[in-house]
Amino acid sequence: MGVRVRWSGRPGRLWKGVVRELRATEELTRDNERLTLDLCVNYGGQAELVDAVAAIARQVGAGTLRPEAVDEAVVARHLYQGDSGDVELFLRPSGERRTSNFLPWQLAHAELVFMEVLWPDFERRHLWEAVQIYADRHKRRGG
């Protein structure tokens, strides 16, 4: 159906068979362009940032990256899905008013919409309502 599947997370605590299937699915769908589905399995936003900083530190230590060259773009490239870009709309059903350690870097300029409806009861009309809320907001993108 043209869906590209990508996985974000740490492989360490997952069964090897699960990691193998996730990676095989990524490889099988890598050229699909209709839609990208990012799966967050064994994912935490703070862990993602730690992994990015550690990778950058290794490059600096190896002499392949100058410390003064580290900027937002370098950090973003070292995230699990460094080419995904920023999130435009973060939608959280359930009535919770927190992001729960989900994509902290990518949410920096996102519009946050929190809805009282529980996920099992979430319907198309709720998504439409969230999109309307998003569309009605004045977005300055950090400006």
PDB file of N, CA, C and O in Angstrom, residues 1-4 8 16 30 33 44 50 53 57 59 71 73-74 80 90 111 130 137-138:
ATOM      1  N   MET A   1       0.820  -1.207   0.000  1.00  0.00           N
ATOM      2  CA  MET A   1       0.000   0.000   0.000  1.00  0.00           C
ATOM      3  C   MET A   1       0.857   1.262   0.000  1.00  0.00           C
ATOM      4  O   MET A   1       0.350   2.347   0.214  1.00  0.00           O
ATOM      5  N   GLY A   2       2.151   1.123  -0.186  1.00  0.00           N
ATOM      6  CA  GLY A   2       3.021   2.281  -0.281  1.00  0.00           C
ATOM      7  C   GLY A   2       3.464   2.866   1.041  1.00  0.00           C
ATOM      8  O   GLY A   2       3.989   3.972   1.083  1.00  0.00           O
ATOM      9  N   VAL A   3       3.300   2.139   2.143  1.00  0.00           N
ATOM     10  CA  VAL A   3       3.664   2.650   3.470  1.00  0.00           C
ATOM     11  C   VAL A   3       5.098   2.257   3.808  1.00  0.00           C
ATOM     12  O   VAL A   3       5.476   1.087   3.714  1.00  0.00           O
ATOM     13  N   ARG A   4       5.877   3.248   4.176  1.00  0.00           N
ATOM     14  CA  ARG A   4       7.236   3.006   4.661  1.00  0.00           C
ATOM     15  C   ARG A   4       7.162   2.914   6.179  1.00  0.00           C
ATOM     16  O   ARG A   4       6.582   3.789   6.837  1.00  0.00           O
ATOM     17  N   SER A   8      11.882   3.443  15.821  1.00  0.00           N
ATOM     18  CA  SER A   8      12.697   4.235  16.733  1.00  0.00           C
ATOM     19  C   SER A   8      12.697   3.555  18.088  1.00  0.00           C
ATOM     20  O   SER A   8      11.640   3.181  18.597  1.00  0.00           O
ATOM     21  N   LYS A  16      15.674 -10.494  20.340  1.00  0.00           N
ATOM     22  CA  LYS A  16      16.396 -10.403  19.066  1.00  0.00           C
ATOM     23  C   LYS A  16      15.472 -10.639  17.872  1.00  0.00           C
ATOM     24  O   LYS A  16      15.612 -10.004  16.838  1.00  0.00           O
ATOM     25  N   ARG A  30      11.457   0.367   2.678  1.00  0.00           N
ATOM     26  CA  ARG A  30      12.256   1.607   2.651  1.00  0.00           C
ATOM     27  C   ARG A  30      12.031   2.493   1.437  1.00  0.00           C
ATOM     28  O   ARG A  30      12.217   3.699   1.495  1.00  0.00           O
ATOM     29  N   GLU A  33       6.666   5.416  -0.572  1.00  0.00           N
ATOM     30  CA  GLU A  33       6.622   6.873  -0.442  1.00  0.00           C
ATOM     31  C   GLU A  33       5.247   7.443  -0.125  1.00  0.00           C
ATOM     32  O   GLU A  33       5.105   8.644   0.063  1.00  0.00           O
ATOM     33  N   GLY A  44      12.170   6.019  24.402  1.00  0.00           N
ATOM     34  CA  GLY A  44      12.015   7.093  25.370  1.00  0.00           C
ATOM     35  C   GLY A  44      12.738   8.309  24.825  1.00  0.00           C
ATOM     36  O   GLY A  44      13.850   8.193  24.290  1.00  0.00           O
ATOM     37  N   VAL A  50      20.100  11.092  24.842  1.00  0.00           N
ATOM     38  CA  VAL A  50      21.349  10.554  25.381  1.00  0.00           C
ATOM     39  C   VAL A  50      22.116   9.808  24.291  1.00  0.00           C
ATOM     40  O   VAL A  50      23.333   9.976  24.139  1.00  0.00           O
ATOM     41  N   VAL A  53      23.661  12.348  21.877  1.00  0.00           N
ATOM     42  CA  VAL A  53      24.822  13.029  22.466  1.00  0.00           C
ATOM     43  C   VAL A  53      26.016  12.082  22.539  1.00  0.00           C
ATOM     44  O   VAL A  53      27.153  12.476  22.248  1.00  0.00           O
ATOM     45  N   ALA A  57      29.585  12.628  20.831  1.00  0.00           N
ATOM     46  CA  ALA A  57      30.804  12.596  21.644  1.00  0.00           C
ATOM     47  C   ALA A  57      31.827  11.616  21.063  1.00  0.00           C
ATOM     48  O   ALA A  57      33.037  11.899  21.049  1.00  0.00           O
ATOM     49  N   GLN A  59      32.160  10.842  17.908  1.00  0.00           N
ATOM     50  CA  GLN A  59      32.726  11.471  16.711  1.00  0.00           C
ATOM     51  C   GLN A  59      33.731  12.558  17.089  1.00  0.00           C
ATOM     52  O   GLN A  59      34.784  12.670  16.457  1.00  0.00           O
ATOM     53  N   ASP A  71      25.835  21.765  16.353  1.00  0.00           N
ATOM     54  CA  ASP A  71      24.730  22.711  16.423  1.00  0.00           C
ATOM     55  C   ASP A  71      23.424  21.921  16.384  1.00  0.00           C
ATOM     56  O   ASP A  71      23.428  20.685  16.446  1.00  0.00           O
ATOM     57  N   ALA A  73      21.420  21.277  13.966  1.00  0.00           N
ATOM     58  CA  ALA A  73      21.323  20.371  12.814  1.00  0.00           C
ATOM     59  C   ALA A  73      22.106  19.076  13.061  1.00  0.00           C
ATOM     60  O   ALA A  73      21.649  17.988  12.699  1.00  0.00           O
ATOM     61  N   VAL A  74      23.259  19.186  13.679  1.00  0.00           N
ATOM     62  CA  VAL A  74      24.064  17.995  13.982  1.00  0.00           C
ATOM     63  C   VAL A  74      23.324  17.108  14.981  1.00  0.00           C
ATOM     64  O   VAL A  74      23.235  15.894  14.806  1.00  0.00           O
ATOM     65  N   TYR A  80      17.147   9.183  16.357  1.00  0.00           N
ATOM     66  CA  TYR A  80      16.809   7.882  15.770  1.00  0.00           C
ATOM     67  C   TYR A  80      16.311   8.027  14.339  1.00  0.00           C
ATOM     68  O   TYR A  80      16.666   7.236  13.474  1.00  0.00           O
ATOM     69  N   PHE A  90       1.001  17.693  17.796  1.00  0.00           N
ATOM     70  CA  PHE A  90       1.074  16.606  18.770  1.00  0.00           C
ATOM     71  C   PHE A  90      -0.307  16.466  19.387  1.00  0.00           C
ATOM     72  O   PHE A  90      -0.807  17.394  20.015  1.00  0.00           O
ATOM     73  N   GLU A 111       2.474  22.252  17.822  1.00  0.00           N
ATOM     74  CA  GLU A 111       1.216  22.671  18.431  1.00  0.00           C
ATOM     75  C   GLU A 111       0.694  21.465  19.207  1.00  0.00           C
ATOM     76  O   GLU A 111       0.569  20.370  18.663  1.00  0.00           O
ATOM     77  N   ALA A 130      -9.189  17.976  16.235  1.00  0.00           N
ATOM     78  CA  ALA A 130      -7.796  18.334  16.530  1.00  0.00           C
ATOM     79  C   ALA A 130      -7.173  19.113  15.375  1.00  0.00           C
ATOM     80  O   ALA A 130      -6.458  20.101  15.592  1.00  0.00           O
ATOM     81  N   ARG A 137      -4.982  28.002  14.986  1.00  0.00           N
ATOM     82  CA  ARG A 137      -3.919  28.639  15.773  1.00  0.00           C
ATOM     83  C   ARG A 137      -2.991  29.450  14.887  1.00  0.00           C
ATOM     84  O   ARG A 137      -2.697  29.072  13.755  1.00  0.00           O
ATOM     85  N   HIS A 138      -2.484  30.535  15.454  1.00  0.00           N
ATOM     86  CA  HIS A 138      -1.471  31.339  14.774  1.00  0.00           C
ATOM     87  C   HIS A 138      -0.110  30.724  15.100  1.00  0.00           C
ATOM     88  O   HIS A 138       0.291  30.679  16.255  1.00  0.00           O
TER      89      HIS A 138
END
